[in-house]
Coordinates of C-alpha atoms and ligand atoms in Angstrom, one line a residue:
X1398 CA -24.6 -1.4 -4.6
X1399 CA -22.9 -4.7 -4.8
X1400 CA -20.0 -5.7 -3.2
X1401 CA -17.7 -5.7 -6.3
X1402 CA -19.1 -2.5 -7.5
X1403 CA -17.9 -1.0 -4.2
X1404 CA -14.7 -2.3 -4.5
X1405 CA -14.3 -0.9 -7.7
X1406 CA -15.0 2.5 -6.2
X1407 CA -13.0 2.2 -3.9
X1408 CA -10.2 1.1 -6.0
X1409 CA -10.0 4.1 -8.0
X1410 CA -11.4 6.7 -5.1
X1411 CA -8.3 8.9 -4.7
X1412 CA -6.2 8.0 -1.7
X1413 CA -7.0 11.6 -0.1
X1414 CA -10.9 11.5 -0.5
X1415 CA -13.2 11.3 2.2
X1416 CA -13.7 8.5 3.5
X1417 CA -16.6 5.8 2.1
X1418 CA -17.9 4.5 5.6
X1419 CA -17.4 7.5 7.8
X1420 CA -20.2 5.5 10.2
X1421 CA -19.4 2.0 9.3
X1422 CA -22.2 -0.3 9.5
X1423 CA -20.3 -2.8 11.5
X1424 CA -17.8 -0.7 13.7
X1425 CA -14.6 -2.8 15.1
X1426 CA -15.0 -5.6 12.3
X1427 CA -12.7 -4.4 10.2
X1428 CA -10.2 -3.8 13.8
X1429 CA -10.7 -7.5 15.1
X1430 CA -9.4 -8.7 11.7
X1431 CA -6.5 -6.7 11.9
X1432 CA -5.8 -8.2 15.3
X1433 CA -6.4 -11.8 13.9
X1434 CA -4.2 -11.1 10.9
X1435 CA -1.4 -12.5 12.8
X1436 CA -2.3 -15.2 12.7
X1437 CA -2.6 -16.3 16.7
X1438 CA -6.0 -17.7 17.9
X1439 CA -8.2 -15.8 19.9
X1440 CA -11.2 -16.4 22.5
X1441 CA -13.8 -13.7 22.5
X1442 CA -13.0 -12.8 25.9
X1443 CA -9.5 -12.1 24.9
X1444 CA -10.9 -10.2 21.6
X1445 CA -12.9 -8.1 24.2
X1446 CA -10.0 -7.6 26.4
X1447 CA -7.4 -6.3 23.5
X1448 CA -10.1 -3.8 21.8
X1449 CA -12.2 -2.8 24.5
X1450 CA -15.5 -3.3 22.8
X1451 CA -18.4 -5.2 24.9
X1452 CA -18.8 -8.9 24.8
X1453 CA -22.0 -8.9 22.8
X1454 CA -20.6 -6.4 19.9
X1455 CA -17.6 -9.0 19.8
X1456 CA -20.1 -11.7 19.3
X1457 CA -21.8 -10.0 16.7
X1458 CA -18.7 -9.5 14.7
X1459 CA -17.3 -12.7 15.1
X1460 CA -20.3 -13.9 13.7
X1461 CA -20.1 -11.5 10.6
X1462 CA -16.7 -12.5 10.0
X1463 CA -17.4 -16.3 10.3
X1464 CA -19.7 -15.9 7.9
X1465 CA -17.1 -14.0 5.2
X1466 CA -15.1 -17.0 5.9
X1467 CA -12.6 -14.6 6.8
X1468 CA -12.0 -16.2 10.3
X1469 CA -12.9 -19.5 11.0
X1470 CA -13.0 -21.6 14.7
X1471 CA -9.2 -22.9 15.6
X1472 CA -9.7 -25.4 18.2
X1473 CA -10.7 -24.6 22.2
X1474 CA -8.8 -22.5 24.7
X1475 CA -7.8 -24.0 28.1
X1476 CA -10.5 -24.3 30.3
X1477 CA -10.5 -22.1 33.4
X1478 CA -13.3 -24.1 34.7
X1479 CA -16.5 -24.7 32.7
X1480 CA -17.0 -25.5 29.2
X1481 CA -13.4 -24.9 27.7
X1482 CA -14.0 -21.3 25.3
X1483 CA -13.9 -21.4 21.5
X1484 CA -10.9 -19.6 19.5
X1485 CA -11.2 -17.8 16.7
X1486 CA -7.9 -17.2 13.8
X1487 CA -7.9 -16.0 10.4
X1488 CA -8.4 -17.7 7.5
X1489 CA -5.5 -17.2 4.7
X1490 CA -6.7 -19.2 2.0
X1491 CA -10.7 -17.4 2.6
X1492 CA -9.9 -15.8 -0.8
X1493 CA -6.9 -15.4 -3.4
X1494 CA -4.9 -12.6 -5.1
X1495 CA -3.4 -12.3 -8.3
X1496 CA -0.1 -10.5 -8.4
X1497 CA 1.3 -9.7 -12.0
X1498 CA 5.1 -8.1 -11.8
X1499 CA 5.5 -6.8 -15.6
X1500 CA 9.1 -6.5 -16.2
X1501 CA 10.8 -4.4 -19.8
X1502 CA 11.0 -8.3 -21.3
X1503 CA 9.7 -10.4 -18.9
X1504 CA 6.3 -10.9 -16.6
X1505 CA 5.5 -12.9 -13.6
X1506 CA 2.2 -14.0 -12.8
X1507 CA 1.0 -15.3 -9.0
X1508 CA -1.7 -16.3 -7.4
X1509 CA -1.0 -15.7 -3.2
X1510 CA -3.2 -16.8 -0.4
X1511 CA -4.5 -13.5 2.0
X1512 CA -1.1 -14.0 3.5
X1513 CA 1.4 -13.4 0.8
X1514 CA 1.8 -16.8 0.4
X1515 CA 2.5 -18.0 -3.3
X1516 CA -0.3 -20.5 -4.3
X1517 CA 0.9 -21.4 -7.9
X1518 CA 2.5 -19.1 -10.0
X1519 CA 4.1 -18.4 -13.7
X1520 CA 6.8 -16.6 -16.2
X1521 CA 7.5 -16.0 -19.5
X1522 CA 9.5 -13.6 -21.4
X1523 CA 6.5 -11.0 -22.3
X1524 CA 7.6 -7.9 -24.5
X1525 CA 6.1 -4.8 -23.0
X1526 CA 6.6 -2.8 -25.9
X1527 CA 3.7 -4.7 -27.4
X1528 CA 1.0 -2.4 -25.7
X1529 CA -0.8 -2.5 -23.2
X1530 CA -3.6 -5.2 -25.2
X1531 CA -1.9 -7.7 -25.7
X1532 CA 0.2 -7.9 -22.4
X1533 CA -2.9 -7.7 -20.9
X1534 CA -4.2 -10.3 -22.4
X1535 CA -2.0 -12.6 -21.3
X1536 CA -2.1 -11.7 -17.8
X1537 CA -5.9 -11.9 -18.2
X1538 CA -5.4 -15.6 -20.2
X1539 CA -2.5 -17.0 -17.7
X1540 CA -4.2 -15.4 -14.8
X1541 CA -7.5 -17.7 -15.4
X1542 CA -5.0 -20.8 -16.1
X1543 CA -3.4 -20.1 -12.5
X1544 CA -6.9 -19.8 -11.4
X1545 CA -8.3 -23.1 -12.8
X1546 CA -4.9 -25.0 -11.5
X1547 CA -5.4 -24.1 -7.7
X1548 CA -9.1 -25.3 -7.8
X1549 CA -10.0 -21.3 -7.7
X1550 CA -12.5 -19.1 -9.3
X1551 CA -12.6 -15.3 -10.0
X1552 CA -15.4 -15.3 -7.3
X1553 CA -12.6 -16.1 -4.8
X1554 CA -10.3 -13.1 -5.8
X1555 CA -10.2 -10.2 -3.2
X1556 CA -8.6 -8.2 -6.1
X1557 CA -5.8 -7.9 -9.2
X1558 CA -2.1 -6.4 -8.4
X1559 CA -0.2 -5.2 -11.4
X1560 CA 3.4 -3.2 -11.1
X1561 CA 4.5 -2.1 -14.1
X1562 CA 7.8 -0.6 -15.2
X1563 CA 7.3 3.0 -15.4
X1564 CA 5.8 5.9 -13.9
X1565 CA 2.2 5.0 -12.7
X1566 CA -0.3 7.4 -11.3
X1567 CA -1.9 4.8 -8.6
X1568 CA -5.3 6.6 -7.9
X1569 CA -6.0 5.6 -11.3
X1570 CA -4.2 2.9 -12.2
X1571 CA -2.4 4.7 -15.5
X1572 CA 0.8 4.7 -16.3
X1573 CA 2.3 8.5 -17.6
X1574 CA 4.5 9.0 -20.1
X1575 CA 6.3 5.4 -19.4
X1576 CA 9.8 5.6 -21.4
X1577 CA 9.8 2.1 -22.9
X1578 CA 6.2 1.6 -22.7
X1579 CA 4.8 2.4 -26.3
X1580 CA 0.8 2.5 -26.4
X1581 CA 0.7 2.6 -22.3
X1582 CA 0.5 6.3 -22.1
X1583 CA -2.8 6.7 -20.0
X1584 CA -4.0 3.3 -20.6
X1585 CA -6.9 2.5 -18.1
X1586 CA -5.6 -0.3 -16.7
X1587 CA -8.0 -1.4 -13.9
X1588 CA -10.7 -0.4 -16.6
X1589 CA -9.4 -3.1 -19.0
X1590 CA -9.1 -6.0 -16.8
X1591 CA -11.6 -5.2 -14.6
X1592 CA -14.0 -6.6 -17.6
X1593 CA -12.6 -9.6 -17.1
X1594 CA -11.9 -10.1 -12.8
X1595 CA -13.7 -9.5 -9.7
X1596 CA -12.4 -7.2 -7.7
X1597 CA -10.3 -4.4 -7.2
X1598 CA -7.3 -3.4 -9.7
X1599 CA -4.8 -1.8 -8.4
X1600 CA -1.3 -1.1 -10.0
X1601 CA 2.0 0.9 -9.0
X1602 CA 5.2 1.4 -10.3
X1603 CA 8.3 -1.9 -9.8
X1604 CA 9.6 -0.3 -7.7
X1605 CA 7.3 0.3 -4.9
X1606 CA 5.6 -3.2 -5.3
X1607 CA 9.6 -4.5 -4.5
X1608 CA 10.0 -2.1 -1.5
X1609 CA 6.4 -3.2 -0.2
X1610 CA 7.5 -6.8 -0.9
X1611 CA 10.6 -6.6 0.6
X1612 CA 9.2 -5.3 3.6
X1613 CA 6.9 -7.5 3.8
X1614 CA 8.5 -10.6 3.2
X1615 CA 11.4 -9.5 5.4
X1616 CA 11.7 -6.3 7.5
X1617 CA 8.2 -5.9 8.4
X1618 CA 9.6 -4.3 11.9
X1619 CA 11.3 -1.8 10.1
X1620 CA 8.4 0.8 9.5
X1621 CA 10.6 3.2 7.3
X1622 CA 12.5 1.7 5.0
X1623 CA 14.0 2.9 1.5
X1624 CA 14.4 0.4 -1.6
X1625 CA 16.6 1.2 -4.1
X1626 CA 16.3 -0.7 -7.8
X1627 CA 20.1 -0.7 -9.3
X1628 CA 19.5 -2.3 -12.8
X1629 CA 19.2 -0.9 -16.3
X1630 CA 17.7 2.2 -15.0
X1631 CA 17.9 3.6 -10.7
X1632 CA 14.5 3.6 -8.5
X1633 CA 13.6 3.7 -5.3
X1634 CA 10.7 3.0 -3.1
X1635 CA 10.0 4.8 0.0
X1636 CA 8.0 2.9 3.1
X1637 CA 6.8 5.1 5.6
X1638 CA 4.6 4.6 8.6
X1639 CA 4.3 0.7 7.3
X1640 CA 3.1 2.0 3.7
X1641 CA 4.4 3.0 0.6
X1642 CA 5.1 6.5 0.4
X1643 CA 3.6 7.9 -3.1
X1644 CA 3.7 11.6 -3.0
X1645 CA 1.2 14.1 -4.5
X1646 CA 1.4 12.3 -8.1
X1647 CA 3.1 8.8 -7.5
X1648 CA 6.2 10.4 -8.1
X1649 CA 8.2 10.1 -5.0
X1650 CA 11.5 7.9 -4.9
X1651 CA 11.9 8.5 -8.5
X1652 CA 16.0 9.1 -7.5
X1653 CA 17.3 8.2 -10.9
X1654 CA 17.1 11.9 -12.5
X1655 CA 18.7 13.6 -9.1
X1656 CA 22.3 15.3 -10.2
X1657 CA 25.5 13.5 -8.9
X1658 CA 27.5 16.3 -6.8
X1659 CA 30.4 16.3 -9.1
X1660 CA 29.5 15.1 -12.5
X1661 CA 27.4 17.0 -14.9
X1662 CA 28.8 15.9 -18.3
X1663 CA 27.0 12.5 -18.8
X1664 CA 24.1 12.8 -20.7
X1665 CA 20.5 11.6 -19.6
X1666 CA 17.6 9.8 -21.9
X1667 CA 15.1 12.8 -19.8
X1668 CA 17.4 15.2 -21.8
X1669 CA 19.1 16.9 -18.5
X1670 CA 22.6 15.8 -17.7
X1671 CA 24.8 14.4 -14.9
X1672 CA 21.6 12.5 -13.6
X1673 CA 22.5 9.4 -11.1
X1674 CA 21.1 7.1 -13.9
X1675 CA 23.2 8.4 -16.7
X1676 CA 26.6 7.4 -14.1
X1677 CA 25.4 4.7 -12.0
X1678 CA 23.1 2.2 -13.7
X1679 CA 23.0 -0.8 -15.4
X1680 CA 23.5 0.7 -19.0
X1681 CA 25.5 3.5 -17.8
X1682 CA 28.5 1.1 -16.4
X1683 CA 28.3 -1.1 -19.4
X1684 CA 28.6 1.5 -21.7
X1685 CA 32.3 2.8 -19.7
X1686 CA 33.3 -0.7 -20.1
X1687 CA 32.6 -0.7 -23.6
X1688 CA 34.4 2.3 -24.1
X1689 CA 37.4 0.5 -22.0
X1690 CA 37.9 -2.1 -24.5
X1691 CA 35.3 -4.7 -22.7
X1692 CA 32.4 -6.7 -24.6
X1693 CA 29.2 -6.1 -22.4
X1694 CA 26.3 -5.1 -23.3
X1695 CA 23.8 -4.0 -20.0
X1696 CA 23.4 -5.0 -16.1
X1697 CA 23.8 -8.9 -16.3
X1698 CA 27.1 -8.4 -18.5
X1699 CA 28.1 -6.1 -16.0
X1700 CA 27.4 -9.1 -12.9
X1701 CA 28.7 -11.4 -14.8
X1702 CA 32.5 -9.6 -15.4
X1703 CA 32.0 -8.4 -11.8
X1704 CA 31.7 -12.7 -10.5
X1705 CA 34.5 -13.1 -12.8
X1706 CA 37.0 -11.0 -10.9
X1707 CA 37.3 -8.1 -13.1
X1708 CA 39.2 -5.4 -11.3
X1709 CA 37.6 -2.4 -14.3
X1710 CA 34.1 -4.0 -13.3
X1711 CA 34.6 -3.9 -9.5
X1712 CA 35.5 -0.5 -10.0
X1713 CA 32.9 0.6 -11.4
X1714 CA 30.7 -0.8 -9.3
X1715 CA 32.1 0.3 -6.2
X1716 CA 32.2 4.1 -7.7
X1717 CA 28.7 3.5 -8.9
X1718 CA 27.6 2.4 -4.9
X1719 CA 29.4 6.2 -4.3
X1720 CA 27.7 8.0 -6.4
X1721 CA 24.2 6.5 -5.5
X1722 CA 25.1 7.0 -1.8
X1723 CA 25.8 11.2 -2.4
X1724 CA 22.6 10.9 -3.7
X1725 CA 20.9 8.6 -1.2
X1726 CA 22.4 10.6 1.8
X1727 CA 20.5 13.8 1.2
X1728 CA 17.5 11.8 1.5
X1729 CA 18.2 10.1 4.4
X1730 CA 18.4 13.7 5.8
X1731 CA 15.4 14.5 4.4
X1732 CA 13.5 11.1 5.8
X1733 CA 15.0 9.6 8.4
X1734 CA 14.8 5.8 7.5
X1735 CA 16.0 2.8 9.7
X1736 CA 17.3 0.5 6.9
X1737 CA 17.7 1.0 3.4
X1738 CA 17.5 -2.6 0.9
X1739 CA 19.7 -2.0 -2.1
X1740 CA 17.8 -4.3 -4.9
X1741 CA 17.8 -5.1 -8.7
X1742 CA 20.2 -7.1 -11.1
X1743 CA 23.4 -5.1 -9.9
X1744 CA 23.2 -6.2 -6.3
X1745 CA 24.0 -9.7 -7.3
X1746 CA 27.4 -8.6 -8.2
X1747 CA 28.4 -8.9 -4.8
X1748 CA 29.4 -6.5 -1.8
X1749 CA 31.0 -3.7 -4.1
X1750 CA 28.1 -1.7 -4.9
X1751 CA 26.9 -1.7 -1.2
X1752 CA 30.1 -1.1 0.5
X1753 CA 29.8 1.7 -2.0
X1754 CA 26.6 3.1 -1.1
X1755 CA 27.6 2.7 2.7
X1756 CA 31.2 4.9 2.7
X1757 CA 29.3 7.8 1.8
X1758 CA 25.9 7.7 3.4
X1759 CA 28.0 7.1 6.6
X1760 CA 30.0 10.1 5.8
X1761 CA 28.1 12.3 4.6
X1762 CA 24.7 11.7 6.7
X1763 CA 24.0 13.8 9.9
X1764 CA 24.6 11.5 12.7
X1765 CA 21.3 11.2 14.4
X1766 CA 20.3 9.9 10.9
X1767 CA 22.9 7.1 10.5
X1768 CA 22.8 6.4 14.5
X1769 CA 21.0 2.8 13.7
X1770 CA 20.4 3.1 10.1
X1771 CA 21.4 -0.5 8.5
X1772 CA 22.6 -1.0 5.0
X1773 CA 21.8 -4.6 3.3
X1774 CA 21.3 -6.0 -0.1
X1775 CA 17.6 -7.3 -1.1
X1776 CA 16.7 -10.9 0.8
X1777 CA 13.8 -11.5 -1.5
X1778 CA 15.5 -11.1 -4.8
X1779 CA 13.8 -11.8 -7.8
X1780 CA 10.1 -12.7 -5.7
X1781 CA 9.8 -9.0 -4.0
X1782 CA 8.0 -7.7 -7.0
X1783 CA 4.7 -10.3 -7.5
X1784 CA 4.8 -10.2 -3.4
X1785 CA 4.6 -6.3 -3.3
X1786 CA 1.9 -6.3 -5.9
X1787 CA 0.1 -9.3 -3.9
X1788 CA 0.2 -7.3 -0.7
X1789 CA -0.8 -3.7 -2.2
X1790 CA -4.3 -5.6 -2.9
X1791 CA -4.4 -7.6 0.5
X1792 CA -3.7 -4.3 2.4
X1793 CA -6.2 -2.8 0.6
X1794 CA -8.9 -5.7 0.8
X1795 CA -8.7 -5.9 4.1
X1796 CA -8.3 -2.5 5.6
X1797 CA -10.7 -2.4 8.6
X1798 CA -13.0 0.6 6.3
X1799 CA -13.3 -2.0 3.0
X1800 CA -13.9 -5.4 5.9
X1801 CA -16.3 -3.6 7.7
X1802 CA -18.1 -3.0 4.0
X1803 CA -17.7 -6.4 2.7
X1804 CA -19.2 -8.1 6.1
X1805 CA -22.0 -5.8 5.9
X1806 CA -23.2 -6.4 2.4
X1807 CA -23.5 -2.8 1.4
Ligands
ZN3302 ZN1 17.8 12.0 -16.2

């Protein structure tokens, strides 16, 4: 089997399988890259020290990962008498990623080095109503361009990131019944561009590429963590553990279709009523405006009269920050986090919405919950999305089971 070929097995392998190496032909290569991930050089003394495998099995691996190019020799240690010991560190740019965040009307395109880092990247205002073909196609035609600019082929990606704005169903990659994605229903996804890359496929939902993003970029010492998306429609991606938190179907933080305590009247496009989308979003506090005499017509409207000073707007948004914190403070009952990110267009607005969210999670949250729970707007922005999608693949790529299989050449 070739290394690709594995990959791609892996890639669409569900998450709860069992395992592909459960004897991995190299055992502690994949766990001496994790170690080296940080970035700090290391001696093979020290490696030996920290993972308590013998000198000559750290040796061997060292070796093995020299010869990925996934480490590579960072300069000598100090000398404790005797030839001064080499150190070993990892090697970002060994391979490349490219991270697509696909947006209603827009996409973003990046290639990232192994450490997140963006390498060159690209936008443009991409319908993705036009099925999944043709937006495809570009990310396939733009991805190549991105590729050819940094001096990169598709022999050095480790793999293809893709969120997408809908309901995805990650084992495989396929969006399900997406609600403004005509033709995507199902679409194979990974199958399509894998024709065209190397390497893994992987896609999830925009929301959990932001939260993974985010915590990433940001709060990686903060190992649960919710994201909430506040924009035309409600989301919310749930990290737990360091990971993103999926549920059985890819459905979990899917908070916009929970029913607001006191209002039951509004109606919802999922054909229930009184859901926290059909009150709180985007298009949901335009549309009250509207019907107060103001001309706006979705989220950045909504910012917009909000930066102005409008006291209707700041309302709103402030009883919008309520209503999502009644919903958000069951589930920090239910989940315990240390910091919840509020994201998307309507946190630029300014503090309204969060100060919202805050009164009530504060209030109505048990105690031992809230005890050192912080509340802050996004400190990514607009970047957490093609970072989350960049990661998904690099945490994949270079879990210790899929190193250990890529050194050995299975
Ligand atoms: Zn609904």
């Amino acid at each position: 089997m070739t290394e690709d070929a594995l990959l791609h097995t892996a890639a669409s392998a569900p998450a709860t399988g069992p395992p592909l190496h459960s004897v991995p032909a190299f055992p502690g290569t994949g766990m001496l890259l994790s170690l080296l991930r940080d970035g700090r050089p290391r001696t093979r003394s020290e490696l030996a020290g920290i993972t308590g495998l013998a000198r000559s099995t750290v040796t061997q691996r060292v070796d093995s990962l020299l010869a990925s190019g996934l480490i590579g020799p960072a300069g000598e240690a100090a000398s404790t008498g005797g030839r001064p010991p080499t150190t070993f560190a990892f090697v970002p740019s060994a391979r490349v990623v490219l991270a697509a965040d696909l947006g209603a009307t827009y996409a973003r395109l990046a290639l990232t080095d192994l450490a997140g880092e963006l390498l060159t990247d690209t936008r443009a205002d991409v319908d993705i109503a036009q099925g999944p073909r043709t937006v495809l196609d570009w990310v396939a035609e733009n991805g190549r361009a991105l590729l050819e600019r940094a001096g990169r082929t598709t022999d050095d990606l480790l793999g293809v990131g893709i969120g997408l704005p809908g309901p995805v169903e990650h084992s495989t990659g396929r969006a399900v019944n997406p609600p403004i994605m005509p033709g995507w229903n199902g679409f194979d996804v990974p199958g399509y561009l894998q024709e065209r890359f190397a390497g893994p496929v992987l896609v999830d939902n925009d929301v959990n590429i932001m939260a993974l993003g985010e915590h990433f970029a940001r709060w990686r010492e903060a190992s649960h963590l919710m994201f909430v998306k506040v924009a035309t429609g409600i989301g919310c991606g749930i990290i737990s553990e360091g990971r993103v938190y999926r549920g059985a179907k890819g459905a979990a933080g899917d908070m916009g279709h929970i029913q607001v305590p006191h209002d039951d009247e509004a109606p919802c496009r999922c054909g229930n009523s009184g859901c926290l989308e059909a009150v709180a979003s985007g298009s949901a506090i335009a549309e009250a405006l509207v019907g107060q005499g103001f001309e706006v017509r979705g989220a950045l409207d909504v910012v917009d009269l909000a930066r102005s000073g409008s006291v209707p707007a700041l309302r709103a948004l402030r009883q919008a920050g309520r209503d999502i914190g009644e919903v958000l403070a069951a589930s920090v009952n239910m989940l315990n986090p240390s910091l919840i990110v509020i994201g998307g267009s309507l946190a630029l607005a300014g503090d309204h919405l969060l100060a919202g969210v805050r009164e009530v999670i504060y209030q109505r949250s048990l105690p031992l919950a809230t005890e050192d729970l912080r509340i802050v707007s996004s400190q990514v922005g607009e970047r957490a999305g093609i970072i989350g999608a960049a990661v998904m693949v690099i945490e994949h790529g270079l879990s210790p089971q899929r190193v250990e299989a890529l050194v050995s050449g299975d």
